[in-house]
């Protein structure tokens, strides 16, 4: 046999194999997509990792799943485009470069905007490809010639185009609004960029005196006494009867003496505190909306650096924490502060630097999201986009239906600069795709561009179509848009998925950006904890690839993926799946040693096939169809585990063992040739089915077999090897396997060494068809049970001193009188029986405990029930065997 010149070493070493084949795939253009192809299309755009990023386990999972789909579809005859790229990551990248400059005592302001942006581009060119190279190590089969960057010229043009279109439609506007502001990063943040954490805080109870000198005052509660200086009203709920008498009165703001009104507004919760709420429109998002409804003054007392400003009076120049302490002290002294109570409350932090955010009144650019969100909801309701698992559909609806206008301007230098120019002479704002040379209104050349850049997610929202050449109507768009599926984590459904849907429908005139959205779960450690550097439980995929190989990591990730369930990952699990590579390698070596003279064109004739040959051909056909169904439904874990179980548990443990006599020539030449042909057929399909999950080792093994010189992905996906799965063959083989397992179990219970030959096993068979079957497969039963003689009991009764096992219409006996010290064995079995009694009683007690059944997870209860059932069956069998040995 010509094995394509690839000779397998004695052991599997992933490093040279993975480097060799990735280089070969790229050289052969395996990953390249062709717009002119007549094949049906399958396309995915990679969720672009941050250019600052390094591969983490989340990336490894995300890209493994995308790669499985891409490789499968190539073999199924699709023209596949998996389009890669990276995100410019505005705040993250600017922070990295600023920290680098700070080491040399330089700030971005020392350099100026133009020079700083130039430095960031230099950093990007030097370090920006790190994560792309890491994805290649994982085996990602992206079309690397099409790699995009969210700030390359084509995507920048798309950003300007959509901005101008939305502005002209009134869907982008500039307005003064209370936004989330990071004093450290000096930029606005969207609601999604604010992370809320439970913190210890204080509740301050204050009394605002009546302006007319009336006795008493209005009592309010606040967690931020430093904002008192910006209060412009007190509000109560319109239906709050206990405080209704206060409406229309005026009170004095402590420390500043400002007279403010008591008003009514539905925002107030009458059951919270005293039912009276101080209103600070410039420093609280809810108060801002109340202020707009009642035309209240907006008094800003904290600036963008978190420092008290000129409106703060004597507190000017203090930072907000320092001011809080000083103000509380002064409120205590003048009797305004009535009490301080400890509380736990949610505090917003910047997602990037974790500084406490400040609600900040500022002129910003916004997307008017309601019309876009309505279109996005309608598209999903119409079935144009499907979420998998389906549970995420309602999560998407809830967020879209409660969406607020999106603040898209960021006070950064790195990013897409907002395409708006202001006239210094007449104040006109010109929004344009190309840089204007003069004011559109007055013709003045004294114009300057907006200093702000766009939120990173603005350009990311255009990713599915901007990467394919939009706004031009390119051949790539015509062939590959909409994309087939988006694979991503649940944490960016709102950040990214929803925005792609909104922008896709708008930019592509009603066409959705993708048909399916597959949401995978979070990768946690083996205890179910989130991975973090502080916990010390982070698993670095690059270290794993170096230690165990990319295939082992990919198989682990795929096998642990279950829709809607987090992945609990550990090095031990990866090590276990690494053993599968060894098993597959050694099985292939065994097959190849017996295929040296095989006829690759041999036709498998039914008359020379035995039961186990027919069984494996039916099973590989059945598995091929099931793997196809599972991958089409995004059941990655079920597909990976099926291939693992079939390859190890059926092909290796059963068929290869049963094929050995024929391969040795013990059953004649025709049987040897037939077995060789079956082996070739099964290994061809197994390697193809495993390839999308573990591409490196399967490619290496493929070229050791006589399957031609083509790469696996240039061959077709496996088809059925039989016209229809023969259930009778599967049932017959199951009977033979059950019989062998029964004998093996009896051997194990008798503590007979696995390799020790046993003189005899006896079968009592009540069904004539089964008796014929077991007699026809007698040599296979003896082979795998390690018994010298198989006797069929013909009414002589149960053999003396034998252990028994009951199957459906088959009683299995293992005479052990001459093999064991029978009294000693009975004593051992009695001890085991006593232990089982305790285990059974313990399980029954647990399951009878109502609290346990009510509180324990379903899988724990199910595990306990199964343990009880298994132990009760084992108990009955041991009792029977004690009786049998004692007779």
PDB file of N, CA, C and O in Angstrom, residues 749 805 836 839-840 843 862-878:
ATOM      1  N   UNK A 749     -15.870  -9.301  39.022  1.00  0.00           N
ATOM      2  CA  UNK A 749     -16.415  -9.536  40.356  1.00  0.00           C
ATOM      3  C   UNK A 749     -15.658 -10.643  41.083  1.00  0.00           C
ATOM      4  O   UNK A 749     -15.530 -10.622  42.306  1.00  0.00           O
ATOM      5  N   UNK A 805     -25.114 -14.126  35.642  1.00  0.00           N
ATOM      6  CA  UNK A 805     -25.508 -12.785  35.182  1.00  0.00           C
ATOM      7  C   UNK A 805     -26.709 -12.964  34.256  1.00  0.00           C
ATOM      8  O   UNK A 805     -26.669 -13.769  33.318  1.00  0.00           O
ATOM      9  N   UNK A 836     -22.654  -2.408  50.485  1.00  0.00           N
ATOM     10  CA  UNK A 836     -23.736  -1.990  49.596  1.00  0.00           C
ATOM     11  C   UNK A 836     -25.009  -1.665  50.376  1.00  0.00           C
ATOM     12  O   UNK A 836     -25.732  -0.722  50.042  1.00  0.00           O
ATOM     13  N   UNK A 839     -24.672   1.807  51.624  1.00  0.00           N
ATOM     14  CA  UNK A 839     -24.795   2.789  50.532  1.00  0.00           C
ATOM     15  C   UNK A 839     -26.249   2.944  50.086  1.00  0.00           C
ATOM     16  O   UNK A 839     -26.716   4.053  49.821  1.00  0.00           O
ATOM     17  N   UNK A 840     -26.958   1.802  50.019  1.00  0.00           N
ATOM     18  CA  UNK A 840     -28.374   1.829  49.610  1.00  0.00           C
ATOM     19  C   UNK A 840     -29.205   2.581  50.643  1.00  0.00           C
ATOM     20  O   UNK A 840     -30.051   3.413  50.304  1.00  0.00           O
ATOM     21  N   UNK A 843     -28.551   6.336  50.331  1.00  0.00           N
ATOM     22  CA  UNK A 843     -29.236   6.926  49.170  1.00  0.00           C
ATOM     23  C   UNK A 843     -30.729   7.057  49.419  1.00  0.00           C
ATOM     24  O   UNK A 843     -31.346   8.084  49.102  1.00  0.00           O
ATOM     25  N   UNK A 862     -30.710  13.224  40.214  1.00  0.00           N
ATOM     26  CA  UNK A 862     -30.685  12.151  39.211  1.00  0.00           C
ATOM     27  C   UNK A 862     -29.499  11.224  39.442  1.00  0.00           C
ATOM     28  O   UNK A 862     -29.613   9.988  39.321  1.00  0.00           O
ATOM     29  N   UNK A 863     -28.360  11.802  39.800  1.00  0.00           N
ATOM     30  CA  UNK A 863     -27.155  11.010  40.068  1.00  0.00           C
ATOM     31  C   UNK A 863     -27.392  10.082  41.266  1.00  0.00           C
ATOM     32  O   UNK A 863     -26.978   8.912  41.258  1.00  0.00           O
ATOM     33  N   UNK A 864     -28.056  10.602  42.283  1.00  0.00           N
ATOM     34  CA  UNK A 864     -28.335   9.801  43.478  1.00  0.00           C
ATOM     35  C   UNK A 864     -29.297   8.658  43.152  1.00  0.00           C
ATOM     36  O   UNK A 864     -29.135   7.526  43.626  1.00  0.00           O
ATOM     37  N   UNK A 865     -30.306   8.933  42.339  1.00  0.00           N
ATOM     38  CA  UNK A 865     -31.266   7.892  41.928  1.00  0.00           C
ATOM     39  C   UNK A 865     -30.571   6.798  41.133  1.00  0.00           C
ATOM     40  O   UNK A 865     -30.844   5.604  41.332  1.00  0.00           O
ATOM     41  N   UNK A 866     -29.692   7.187  40.234  1.00  0.00           N
ATOM     42  CA  UNK A 866     -28.962   6.207  39.419  1.00  0.00           C
ATOM     43  C   UNK A 866     -28.051   5.351  40.288  1.00  0.00           C
ATOM     44  O   UNK A 866     -27.925   4.143  40.081  1.00  0.00           O
ATOM     45  N   UNK A 867     -27.398   6.002  41.270  1.00  0.00           N
ATOM     46  CA  UNK A 867     -26.513   5.257  42.175  1.00  0.00           C
ATOM     47  C   UNK A 867     -27.313   4.226  42.969  1.00  0.00           C
ATOM     48  O   UNK A 867     -26.874   3.084  43.153  1.00  0.00           O
ATOM     49  N   UNK A 868     -28.504   4.623  43.426  1.00  0.00           N
ATOM     50  CA  UNK A 868     -29.362   3.698  44.176  1.00  0.00           C
ATOM     51  C   UNK A 868     -29.771   2.521  43.297  1.00  0.00           C
ATOM     52  O   UNK A 868     -29.696   1.358  43.720  1.00  0.00           O
ATOM     53  N   UNK A 869     -30.183   2.815  42.072  1.00  0.00           N
ATOM     54  CA  UNK A 869     -30.615   1.755  41.153  1.00  0.00           C
ATOM     55  C   UNK A 869     -29.469   0.785  40.855  1.00  0.00           C
ATOM     56  O   UNK A 869     -29.655  -0.446  40.874  1.00  0.00           O
ATOM     57  N   UNK A 870     -28.283   1.332  40.577  1.00  0.00           N
ATOM     58  CA  UNK A 870     -27.118   0.488  40.274  1.00  0.00           C
ATOM     59  C   UNK A 870     -26.749  -0.391  41.473  1.00  0.00           C
ATOM     60  O   UNK A 870     -26.448  -1.586  41.324  1.00  0.00           O
ATOM     61  N   UNK A 871     -26.764   0.207  42.660  1.00  0.00           N
ATOM     62  CA  UNK A 871     -26.378  -0.541  43.860  1.00  0.00           C
ATOM     63  C   UNK A 871     -27.385  -1.636  44.200  1.00  0.00           C
ATOM     64  O   UNK A 871     -27.018  -2.721  44.658  1.00  0.00           O
ATOM     65  N   UNK A 872     -28.676  -1.339  43.968  1.00  0.00           N
ATOM     66  CA  UNK A 872     -29.698  -2.362  44.230  1.00  0.00           C
ATOM     67  C   UNK A 872     -29.555  -3.535  43.271  1.00  0.00           C
ATOM     68  O   UNK A 872     -29.696  -4.699  43.669  1.00  0.00           O
ATOM     69  N   UNK A 873     -29.222  -3.238  41.999  1.00  0.00           N
ATOM     70  CA  UNK A 873     -29.022  -4.311  41.020  1.00  0.00           C
ATOM     71  C   UNK A 873     -27.786  -5.137  41.379  1.00  0.00           C
ATOM     72  O   UNK A 873     -27.786  -6.374  41.295  1.00  0.00           O
ATOM     73  N   UNK A 874     -26.742  -4.425  41.788  1.00  0.00           N
ATOM     74  CA  UNK A 874     -25.504  -5.114  42.172  1.00  0.00           C
ATOM     75  C   UNK A 874     -25.732  -5.970  43.420  1.00  0.00           C
ATOM     76  O   UNK A 874     -25.213  -7.095  43.525  1.00  0.00           O
ATOM     77  N   UNK A 875     -26.508  -5.448  44.355  1.00  0.00           N
ATOM     78  CA  UNK A 875     -26.825  -6.169  45.601  1.00  0.00           C
ATOM     79  C   UNK A 875     -27.536  -7.490  45.294  1.00  0.00           C
ATOM     80  O   UNK A 875     -27.186  -8.546  45.814  1.00  0.00           O
ATOM     81  N   UNK A 876     -28.527  -7.402  44.402  1.00  0.00           N
ATOM     82  CA  UNK A 876     -29.285  -8.604  44.031  1.00  0.00           C
ATOM     83  C   UNK A 876     -28.386  -9.628  43.357  1.00  0.00           C
ATOM     84  O   UNK A 876     -28.492 -10.842  43.608  1.00  0.00           O
ATOM     85  N   UNK A 877     -27.479  -9.144  42.511  1.00  0.00           N
ATOM     86  CA  UNK A 877     -26.591 -10.052  41.785  1.00  0.00           C
ATOM     87  C   UNK A 877     -25.597 -10.729  42.730  1.00  0.00           C
ATOM     88  O   UNK A 877     -25.320 -11.936  42.616  1.00  0.00           O
ATOM     89  N   UNK A 878     -25.063  -9.992  43.676  1.00  0.00           N
ATOM     90  CA  UNK A 878     -24.097 -10.565  44.618  1.00  0.00           C
ATOM     91  C   UNK A 878     -24.778 -11.600  45.518  1.00  0.00           C
ATOM     92  O   UNK A 878     -24.215 -12.666  45.814  1.00  0.00           O
TER      93      UNK A 878
END
